[in-house]
Coordinates of C-alpha atoms and ligand atoms in Angstrom, one line a residue:
X1 CA -10.0 3.8 -7.1
X2 CA -8.7 2.6 -10.4
X3 CA -10.5 -0.6 -11.5
X4 CA -10.1 0.1 -15.2
X5 CA -7.8 -2.2 -17.1
X6 CA -5.2 -0.9 -19.6
X7 CA -7.3 -2.5 -22.4
X8 CA -10.3 -0.3 -21.4
X9 CA -8.3 3.0 -21.6
X10 CA -8.4 3.2 -25.4
X11 CA -4.7 3.0 -26.1
X12 CA -3.2 2.2 -29.5
X13 CA -3.2 -1.7 -30.0
X14 CA 0.6 -1.7 -30.5
X15 CA 1.1 0.2 -27.3
X16 CA -1.3 -2.0 -25.4
X17 CA 0.6 -5.1 -26.7
X18 CA 3.9 -3.7 -25.4
X19 CA 2.3 -3.0 -22.0
X20 CA 1.1 -6.6 -21.7
X21 CA 4.5 -7.7 -22.7
X22 CA 6.1 -5.8 -19.8
X23 CA 3.6 -7.5 -17.5
X24 CA 1.8 -4.5 -16.0
X25 CA -1.5 -5.8 -14.7
X26 CA -3.5 -2.7 -13.9
X27 CA -2.8 1.1 -14.4
X28 CA -1.5 2.9 -11.4
X29 CA -3.7 5.7 -10.0
X30 CA -2.0 8.4 -11.9
X31 CA -2.0 6.4 -15.1
X32 CA -5.8 5.7 -14.7
X33 CA -6.4 9.4 -14.6
X34 CA -3.8 10.8 -16.9
X35 CA -4.1 8.4 -19.8
X36 CA -7.7 9.2 -20.7
X37 CA -7.0 13.0 -20.3
X38 CA -4.0 12.9 -22.6
X39 CA -5.6 10.6 -25.1
X40 CA -8.4 13.2 -25.4
X41 CA -5.8 15.8 -26.3
X42 CA -5.8 17.8 -23.1
X43 CA -2.9 19.5 -21.5
X44 CA -2.1 17.8 -18.3
X45 CA -0.8 19.0 -14.9
X46 CA 0.3 16.0 -12.8
X47 CA 1.3 16.4 -9.1
X48 CA 2.8 13.1 -7.9
X49 CA 5.9 11.8 -6.3
X50 CA 8.4 9.4 -7.6
X51 CA 7.4 5.8 -8.1
X52 CA 3.8 6.5 -8.9
X53 CA 4.3 5.4 -12.6
X54 CA 4.4 8.8 -14.3
X55 CA 6.5 7.7 -17.3
X56 CA 3.8 5.3 -18.6
X57 CA 1.2 7.8 -17.6
X58 CA 2.4 10.2 -20.3
X59 CA 4.3 7.8 -22.6
X60 CA 1.4 5.4 -23.3
X61 CA -1.2 8.0 -24.4
X62 CA 1.2 10.2 -26.3
X63 CA 2.6 7.2 -28.2
X64 CA -1.0 6.3 -29.0
X65 CA -1.6 9.7 -30.6
X66 CA 1.3 10.1 -32.9
X67 CA 1.9 8.8 -36.5
X68 CA 4.6 6.3 -35.9
X69 CA 5.5 6.1 -39.6
X70 CA 6.7 9.8 -39.6
X71 CA 10.2 9.9 -38.3
X72 CA 10.3 13.6 -37.4
X73 CA 10.4 14.5 -33.7
X74 CA 6.8 14.3 -32.5
X75 CA 7.3 13.9 -28.7
X76 CA 9.8 15.9 -26.7
X77 CA 10.4 15.1 -23.1
X78 CA 12.5 17.4 -20.8
X79 CA 14.1 15.8 -17.7
X80 CA 16.3 17.3 -15.1
X81 CA 19.3 14.9 -15.3
X82 CA 21.0 12.7 -17.8
X83 CA 20.1 9.6 -15.7
X84 CA 16.5 10.5 -15.7
X85 CA 16.6 11.2 -19.4
X86 CA 18.1 7.8 -20.1
X87 CA 15.5 6.1 -17.9
X88 CA 12.6 7.8 -19.7
X89 CA 14.1 7.1 -23.1
X90 CA 14.4 3.4 -22.1
X91 CA 10.9 3.3 -20.9
X92 CA 9.7 4.9 -24.2
X93 CA 11.7 2.3 -26.1
X94 CA 9.9 -0.5 -24.2
X95 CA 6.4 1.0 -24.6
X96 CA 7.1 1.6 -28.4
X97 CA 8.7 -1.8 -29.0
X98 CA 5.8 -3.0 -31.2
X99 CA 6.2 -0.1 -33.6
X100 CA 8.4 -0.6 -36.7
X101 CA 11.2 1.8 -37.5
X102 CA 10.7 3.6 -34.3
X103 CA 13.5 5.6 -32.7
X104 CA 13.8 7.2 -29.3
X105 CA 16.8 9.5 -28.9
X106 CA 18.2 10.6 -25.6
X107 CA 20.1 14.0 -25.7
X108 CA 22.0 15.4 -22.8
X109 CA 24.9 17.5 -21.9
X110 CA 28.4 16.1 -21.4
X111 CA 28.0 13.8 -24.4
X112 CA 29.6 14.6 -27.8
X113 CA 27.4 16.6 -30.2
X114 CA 28.2 14.5 -33.1
X115 CA 26.4 11.2 -32.3
X116 CA 23.4 13.3 -31.2
X117 CA 23.4 15.2 -34.5
X118 CA 23.7 11.9 -36.4
X119 CA 20.8 10.5 -34.5
X120 CA 18.7 13.6 -35.1
X121 CA 19.5 13.4 -38.8
X122 CA 18.5 9.7 -39.0
X123 CA 15.2 10.7 -37.4
X124 CA 13.6 9.9 -34.1
X125 CA 9.9 10.1 -33.1
X126 CA 10.7 10.7 -29.5
X127 CA 13.5 12.9 -28.1
X128 CA 14.2 12.9 -24.4
X129 CA 16.8 15.2 -22.9
X130 CA 18.0 17.7 -20.5
X131 CA 17.0 21.4 -21.2
X132 CA 20.5 22.9 -21.8
X133 CA 21.6 20.6 -24.5
X134 CA 18.1 20.5 -26.0
X135 CA 18.2 24.3 -26.3
X136 CA 21.7 24.1 -27.9
X137 CA 20.3 21.9 -30.7
X138 CA 17.4 24.1 -31.2
X139 CA 19.6 27.2 -31.6
X140 CA 22.0 25.3 -33.9
X141 CA 19.0 24.2 -36.0
X142 CA 19.9 20.5 -35.6
X143 CA 16.7 19.9 -33.8
X144 CA 13.4 21.1 -35.5
X145 CA 10.1 21.1 -33.8
X146 CA 7.7 21.7 -36.7
X147 CA 6.1 18.2 -36.4
X148 CA 6.0 18.3 -32.7
X149 CA 2.8 16.9 -31.3
X150 CA 3.5 16.8 -27.6
X151 CA 5.9 18.2 -25.0
X152 CA 6.5 16.8 -21.5
X153 CA 8.2 18.4 -18.6
X154 CA 9.1 15.6 -16.3
X155 CA 10.0 16.5 -12.7
X156 CA 9.5 20.2 -13.3
X157 CA 10.3 21.2 -9.7
X158 CA 13.6 19.4 -10.0
X159 CA 14.5 21.3 -13.2
X160 CA 13.6 24.5 -11.4
X161 CA 15.8 23.6 -8.5
X162 CA 18.7 22.9 -10.8
X163 CA 18.4 26.3 -12.5
X164 CA 16.9 25.1 -15.8
X165 CA 13.7 27.1 -15.6
X166 CA 14.8 29.8 -18.2
X167 CA 16.0 27.1 -20.6
X168 CA 12.7 25.3 -20.1
X169 CA 10.7 28.4 -20.9
X170 CA 12.8 29.1 -23.9
X171 CA 12.1 25.7 -25.3
X172 CA 8.4 26.0 -24.5
X173 CA 8.3 29.2 -26.5
X174 CA 9.7 27.4 -29.5
X175 CA 7.1 24.6 -29.5
X176 CA 4.2 24.9 -31.9
X177 CA 1.1 26.7 -30.6
X178 CA -1.2 23.6 -30.9
X179 CA 1.3 21.3 -29.3
X180 CA -0.1 19.2 -26.4
X181 CA 1.7 19.7 -23.1
X182 CA 2.1 17.8 -19.9
X183 CA 3.9 18.9 -16.8
X184 CA 4.8 16.6 -13.9
X185 CA 6.0 17.8 -10.6
X186 CA 6.1 16.5 -7.0
X187 CA 5.5 20.0 -5.7
X188 CA 4.0 23.1 -7.1
X189 CA 6.3 26.1 -6.4
X190 CA 5.1 29.5 -7.7
X191 CA 7.5 29.5 -10.7
X192 CA 6.2 26.2 -11.9
X193 CA 2.6 27.3 -11.4
X194 CA 3.4 30.3 -13.6
X195 CA 4.8 28.2 -16.3
X196 CA 1.7 26.0 -16.1
X197 CA -0.6 29.0 -16.3
X198 CA 1.2 30.4 -19.4
X199 CA 1.8 27.2 -21.4
X200 CA -0.8 24.7 -20.1
X201 CA -3.9 26.7 -20.1
X202 CA -7.0 24.7 -19.2
X203 CA -4.9 21.7 -18.3
X204 CA -6.6 18.7 -16.7
X205 CA -5.1 18.5 -13.2
X206 CA -4.3 15.1 -11.6
X207 CA -3.1 14.9 -8.0
X208 CA -1.9 11.7 -6.4
X209 CA -1.5 11.7 -2.7
X210 CA 1.5 9.7 -1.8
X211 CA 0.8 6.5 0.1
X212 CA 3.9 7.0 2.2
X213 CA 2.6 10.2 3.6
X214 CA -0.6 8.6 4.9
X215 CA 1.5 6.4 7.2
X216 CA 2.0 9.5 9.4
X217 CA -1.6 9.4 10.7
X218 CA -1.3 5.7 11.5
X219 CA 0.2 4.4 14.7
X220 CA 2.2 1.3 14.1
X221 CA 2.6 -1.6 16.5
X222 CA 4.5 -4.8 16.4
X223 CA 3.7 -8.0 18.3
X224 CA 6.2 -10.8 18.3
X225 CA 4.4 -14.2 18.6
X226 CA 5.2 -17.8 17.9
X227 CA 3.7 -19.0 14.6
X228 CA 1.4 -21.5 16.3
X229 CA 0.0 -18.8 18.6
X230 CA -0.9 -16.3 16.0
X231 CA -4.6 -17.1 16.0
X232 CA -4.7 -16.8 19.8
X233 CA -2.9 -13.4 19.6
X234 CA -5.3 -12.2 16.8
X235 CA -8.3 -13.3 18.8
X236 CA -7.2 -11.3 21.8
X237 CA -6.3 -8.3 19.7
X238 CA -9.8 -8.3 18.2
X239 CA -11.2 -8.7 21.7
X240 CA -9.5 -5.7 23.2
X241 CA -9.1 -3.3 20.3
X242 CA -12.0 -0.8 20.0
X243 CA -12.2 -1.2 16.2
X244 CA -14.9 0.0 13.9
X245 CA -13.9 -2.1 11.0
X246 CA -10.6 -4.0 10.5
X247 CA -8.8 -5.5 7.6
X248 CA -6.5 -8.5 8.2
X249 CA -3.8 -9.3 5.7
X250 CA -2.6 -12.8 5.0
X251 CA -0.4 -14.2 2.3
X252 CA -2.5 -16.8 0.5
X253 CA -6.0 -17.0 -0.9
X254 CA -6.6 -20.2 1.0
X255 CA -5.6 -18.5 4.3
X256 CA -8.2 -15.7 3.8
X257 CA -11.0 -18.3 3.8
X258 CA -9.5 -20.4 6.6
X259 CA -9.0 -17.5 8.9
X260 CA -12.3 -15.9 8.1
X261 CA -14.0 -19.2 9.0
X262 CA -12.2 -19.4 12.3
X263 CA -13.0 -15.8 13.2
X264 CA -16.6 -16.3 12.2
X265 CA -16.8 -19.3 14.5
X266 CA -15.6 -16.9 17.2
X267 CA -18.6 -14.6 16.6
X268 CA -17.1 -12.0 14.3
X269 CA -18.9 -10.6 11.2
X270 CA -16.1 -11.4 8.8
X271 CA -15.6 -12.2 5.1
X272 CA -12.6 -13.2 3.0
X273 CA -11.5 -11.1 0.1
X274 CA -9.3 -12.7 -2.5
X275 CA -8.6 -13.0 -6.2
X276 CA -10.7 -16.1 -6.6
X277 CA -13.8 -14.1 -6.0
X278 CA -15.3 -12.5 -9.1
X279 CA -15.5 -8.8 -9.5
X280 CA -19.2 -8.7 -8.4
X281 CA -18.5 -10.8 -5.2
X282 CA -15.6 -8.6 -4.3
X283 CA -17.6 -5.4 -4.7
X284 CA -20.3 -7.0 -2.6
X285 CA -17.8 -7.8 0.2
X286 CA -16.5 -4.2 0.2
X287 CA -20.0 -2.9 0.2
X288 CA -20.9 -5.1 3.2
X289 CA -17.9 -3.7 5.0
X290 CA -18.8 -0.1 4.1
X291 CA -22.4 -0.6 5.4
X292 CA -21.4 -2.4 8.5
X293 CA -22.9 -5.8 7.5
X294 CA -19.3 -7.0 8.0
X295 CA -16.7 -5.6 10.4
X296 CA -13.7 -7.6 9.4
X297 CA -12.2 -8.5 6.1
X298 CA -9.4 -11.1 5.7
X299 CA -7.6 -10.2 2.5
X300 CA -4.6 -10.8 0.3
X301 CA -2.5 -7.9 -1.0
X302 CA -3.8 -8.0 -4.5
X303 CA -7.5 -8.2 -3.5
X304 CA -7.2 -5.3 -1.2
X305 CA -5.4 -3.0 -3.5
X306 CA -6.9 0.5 -3.6
X307 CA -9.6 -0.5 -1.0
X308 CA -11.0 2.7 0.3
X309 CA -13.4 2.2 3.3
X310 CA -13.2 5.1 5.8
X311 CA -14.5 3.1 8.7
X312 CA -11.4 0.8 8.7
X313 CA -9.7 1.8 11.9
X314 CA -7.4 -1.2 12.1
X315 CA -5.0 -3.0 9.8
X316 CA -3.7 -6.2 11.2
X317 CA -0.8 -7.8 9.4
X318 CA -1.4 -11.4 10.4
X319 CA 1.3 -12.5 7.9
X320 CA 4.3 -10.2 7.2
X321 CA 4.1 -8.5 3.8
X322 CA 6.3 -9.5 0.9
X323 CA 8.0 -6.2 0.8
X324 CA 8.0 -2.8 2.3
X325 CA 5.8 -1.4 -0.5
X326 CA 3.2 -3.9 0.2
X327 CA 3.3 -2.9 3.9
X328 CA 2.8 0.7 3.0
X329 CA -0.1 -0.2 0.8
X330 CA -1.6 -2.4 3.5
X331 CA -1.4 0.2 6.3
X332 CA -2.7 2.8 3.9
X333 CA -6.1 1.0 4.0
X334 CA -6.6 2.7 7.4
X335 CA -6.2 6.4 8.4
X336 CA -8.3 7.3 5.3
X337 CA -10.1 10.5 4.9
X338 CA -8.0 12.2 7.5
X339 CA -8.9 9.8 10.3
X340 CA -6.5 8.1 12.7
X341 CA -5.6 4.5 12.1
X342 CA -3.8 1.7 13.8
X343 CA -1.6 -0.9 12.2
X344 CA -0.6 -4.0 14.1
X345 CA 2.0 -6.4 12.8
X346 CA 2.5 -9.9 14.0
X347 CA 6.0 -11.3 13.6
X348 CA 7.3 -14.7 14.4
X349 CA 10.8 -14.9 15.9
X350 CA 12.4 -15.5 12.5
X351 CA 10.6 -12.5 11.0
X352 CA 11.7 -9.9 13.6
X353 CA 14.2 -8.2 11.3
X354 CA 11.2 -6.8 9.5
X355 CA 10.7 -4.4 12.3
X356 CA 13.7 -2.4 11.4
X357 CA 13.2 -2.6 7.7
X358 CA 9.7 -1.3 8.0
X359 CA 10.6 1.5 10.4
X360 CA 13.2 2.6 7.9
X361 CA 10.8 2.4 4.9
X362 CA 8.0 4.3 6.6
X363 CA 10.4 6.6 8.4
X364 CA 8.4 6.2 11.6
X365 CA 8.8 4.1 14.7
X366 CA 6.9 1.0 15.7
X367 CA 5.7 0.6 19.2
X368 CA 5.6 -2.7 21.0
X369 CA 2.1 -4.0 21.1
X370 CA 1.0 -4.9 24.6
X371 CA -1.6 -7.7 24.9
X372 CA -3.6 -7.5 28.1
X373 CA -2.4 -9.8 30.9
X374 CA -4.6 -12.8 31.7
X375 CA -5.7 -10.9 34.9
X376 CA -6.7 -7.8 32.9
X377 CA -8.3 -10.0 30.2
X378 CA -10.5 -11.8 32.8
X379 CA -11.5 -8.5 34.3
X380 CA -12.5 -7.1 30.9
X381 CA -14.5 -10.2 30.2
X382 CA -16.3 -9.9 33.5
X383 CA -17.1 -6.3 32.9
X384 CA -18.5 -7.2 29.5
X385 CA -20.6 -10.0 30.9
X386 CA -21.9 -7.6 33.5
X387 CA -22.8 -5.0 30.9
X388 CA -24.6 -7.5 28.8
X389 CA -26.4 -8.9 31.8
X390 CA -27.5 -5.4 32.9
X391 CA -28.9 -4.9 29.5
X392 CA -31.6 -7.4 30.3
X393 CA -32.6 -5.6 33.5
X394 CA -35.0 -3.5 31.5
X395 CA -36.3 -6.4 29.5
X396 CA -40.1 -6.6 29.4
X397 CA -40.0 -10.2 30.5
X398 CA -37.9 -9.4 33.6
X399 CA -40.8 -9.3 36.1
X400 CA -42.2 -12.6 34.9
X401 CA -38.8 -14.2 34.9
X402 CA -38.2 -13.0 38.5
X403 CA -41.5 -14.4 39.6
X404 CA -40.6 -17.8 38.0
X405 CA -37.2 -18.0 39.6
X406 CA -38.6 -17.0 43.0
X407 CA -41.0 -19.8 42.8
X408 CA -38.3 -22.3 41.9
X409 CA -36.1 -21.0 44.7
X410 CA -38.8 -21.3 47.2
X411 CA -39.9 -24.8 46.1
X412 CA -36.4 -26.1 46.3
X413 CA -35.3 -24.2 49.4
X414 CA -32.6 -22.3 47.4
X415 CA -31.7 -18.7 47.5
X416 CA -32.2 -16.7 44.3
X417 CA -28.5 -16.3 43.7
X418 CA -28.2 -20.0 43.4
X419 CA -30.9 -20.1 40.8
X420 CA -29.2 -17.2 38.9
X421 CA -25.9 -19.1 39.1
X422 CA -27.5 -22.2 37.6
X423 CA -29.0 -20.1 34.9
X424 CA -25.6 -18.7 34.1
X425 CA -24.1 -22.2 33.9
X426 CA -26.9 -23.1 31.5
X427 CA -26.0 -20.1 29.3
X428 CA -22.4 -21.2 29.3
X429 CA -23.4 -24.8 28.3
X430 CA -25.3 -23.5 25.4
X431 CA -22.9 -20.7 24.4
X432 CA -19.4 -21.7 25.6
X433 CA -17.3 -18.7 26.4
X434 CA -20.1 -16.4 27.6
X435 CA -19.3 -16.8 31.2
X436 CA -15.9 -15.5 32.2
X437 CA -15.0 -18.0 34.8
X438 CA -11.5 -19.2 33.8
X439 CA -8.5 -17.0 33.8
X440 CA -7.1 -17.1 30.2
X441 CA -3.6 -18.4 29.8
X442 CA -0.7 -16.0 29.0
X443 CA 0.7 -16.1 25.6
X444 CA 4.5 -16.6 25.7
X445 CA 6.3 -13.3 25.5
X446 CA 9.0 -12.8 22.9
X447 CA 11.4 -10.0 22.6
X448 CA 10.9 -7.9 19.5
X449 CA 14.6 -8.1 18.7
X450 CA 16.7 -11.1 18.0
X451 CA 18.8 -12.2 20.9
X452 CA 22.4 -11.0 20.7
X453 CA 24.4 -13.2 18.6
X454 CA 27.1 -15.2 20.4
X455 CA 29.5 -15.2 17.4
X456 CA 29.6 -11.4 17.5
X457 CA 32.4 -10.0 19.6
X458 CA 30.9 -8.7 22.8
X459 CA 27.4 -10.0 21.8
X460 CA 26.4 -6.5 20.9
X461 CA 22.7 -6.1 21.5
X462 CA 20.7 -5.2 18.4
X463 CA 18.4 -2.3 17.8
X464 CA 15.7 -2.0 20.4
X465 CA 13.5 1.0 20.7
X466 CA 12.5 0.3 24.3
X467 CA 11.7 -3.3 23.9
X468 CA 12.2 -5.9 26.6
X469 CA 14.8 -8.5 25.8
X470 CA 13.5 -12.0 26.1
X471 CA 14.3 -13.9 29.2
X472 CA 17.7 -15.4 29.2
X473 CA 18.2 -18.8 27.7
X474 CA 14.9 -18.8 25.8
X475 CA 16.0 -19.5 22.3
X476 CA 12.4 -19.8 21.2
X477 CA 10.6 -23.1 21.0
X478 CA 9.2 -22.2 17.6
X479 CA 9.5 -24.6 14.7
X480 CA 11.9 -27.0 16.4
X481 CA 15.1 -28.1 14.9
X482 CA 14.5 -26.4 11.5
X483 CA 17.3 -24.4 10.2
X484 CA 16.5 -20.7 9.9
X485 CA 15.2 -19.8 6.5
X486 CA 13.7 -23.2 5.8
X487 CA 10.8 -23.0 8.1
X488 CA 7.1 -23.6 7.5
X489 CA 6.4 -20.8 5.2
X490 CA 5.7 -21.6 1.6
X491 CA 8.7 -21.2 -0.7
X492 CA 8.9 -18.1 -2.9
X493 CA 9.9 -14.6 -2.0
X494 CA 11.1 -14.5 1.5
X495 CA 11.1 -11.4 3.6
X496 CA 14.4 -9.7 3.6
X497 CA 16.6 -10.3 6.6
X498 CA 18.3 -7.6 8.3
X499 CA 20.5 -5.6 5.9
X500 CA 18.8 -7.0 2.8
X501 CA 15.8 -4.7 3.0
X502 CA 17.4 -1.6 1.7
X503 CA 15.7 -0.2 -1.3
Ligands
ADP601 P1 7.8 7.8 -11.5 O1 8.2 8.5 -12.8 O2 6.5 8.2 -11.0 O3 8.8 7.9 -10.4 P2 8.1 5.4 -13.1 O4 7.4 5.8 -14.3 O5 9.6 5.5 -13.2 O6 7.6 6.3 -11.8 O7 7.7 4.0 -12.6 C1 8.2 3.4 -11.5 C2 8.2 1.9 -11.6 O8 6.9 1.3 -11.7 C3 8.9 1.4 -12.9 O9 9.8 0.3 -12.6 C4 7.8 1.0 -13.8 O10 8.2 0.0 -14.7 C5 6.8 0.5 -12.8 N1 5.4 0.6 -13.3 C6 4.9 1.7 -13.9 N2 3.5 1.5 -14.1 C7 3.3 0.3 -13.7 C8 2.1 -0.5 -13.7 N3 0.9 -0.1 -14.2 N4 2.1 -1.8 -13.2 C9 3.3 -2.2 -12.7 N5 4.4 -1.5 -12.6 C10 4.4 -0.3 -13.2
MG602 MG1 9.8 9.6 -13.4

């Protein structure tokens, strides 16, 4: 878990200033591990997939270690494609924006040699390029590596796949002996391992398990529910799900407290987790969850980032997440340490398009969540009551209690069952809900897919992986009369509708 801030990592002040200017709040996991290792001058071997923040993981520490006033090439980055080279060069330019007279030069095949040679002559502290063209410049003598401090192989497995491995090795062989080296790759095929063994001896190794992969151990469910019935639905889920610990995600800090209070009133050991709590309070809450003093946490996305509590068996998305990434992060709070997890998403009728977006993003299907029927629910409650009751059959006071009740029955000409019934009513009066007498009402069922649109020729039914369609004519009594998209949710980023969610 990375709780260190960028400021605590020991980066150069100018680099740190640039990072705050871009608006990064906290280092990503690979950054938290790679930055200190590279700052200390180690070679680094990083195994991580795209989108984990690798560029800053090497750019920030390496920029912190060079002499920005010297315009010779000091950092060389090899990337598999021209697009990636440009991207990395742009990132370097951003992270070095507070240095004066600083140049980042992208060099790749397909472009004229002349502007590249001009750029090299003018001087650039950072060169980013594809291996072939880089080697050309080295052979021509237009690129010299005498002042080189660091070399980075970005997406090494990709470079191997594209047949650049010999060029890469040839370049490696031309770098100074004491040059610091970093190699990043999503996978570690034998050829890459060999390069690492030869050129990155004693490298610090950093491995980041992709969040996306963890979704595979998590079964995902969706429950469509009207906004005003969400709390009822949640209460029933918590009643029937055999959870060890659960985390419930909501959108706002205020909602974490509100919902936690409501669940606490229903007898759950629950605590809110949000950004208003100070670091110590947050740690305490997580500790309480780990130790079983609390079983449920109601959290916002930010507060729960990186939360690693193996006993979390259930993630309940009470409010839909802001984007698919947030969803993946949320669900990744369960299924930890190789265990199974269950994620349940509540969607209101307007939010149903999320289903498809999320299935696409996680590349795995969502099943329809089946709440128990009122009959089943009543039966369950009766069984629970019975179990609890039987628990007192071995109580030390049982014999005395029986004697007392017998006396009362005899004196009043009642049978003992009547006395026991009266006792149960007393229990219900003092702890409402303990006696399962009433059949709970059914929550309205909603189809998980939007009803077929009339204006579409033939009213083609949407995507439905085995979901029941809603009963005919039920348009949904949700927020009445409000135009779609202007409903009760606070303004701001709205979940994508169908078709908008591609990323
Ligand atoms: P990778 O190389 O691992 O695929 P990138 O370095 O390209 O990932 O970063 C992916 C995205 O994440 C970029 O848009 C980058 O600006 C952003 N990013 C990187 N680090 C952070 C951070 N600490 N906080 C927020 N965003 C970040
Ligand atoms: Mg990258």
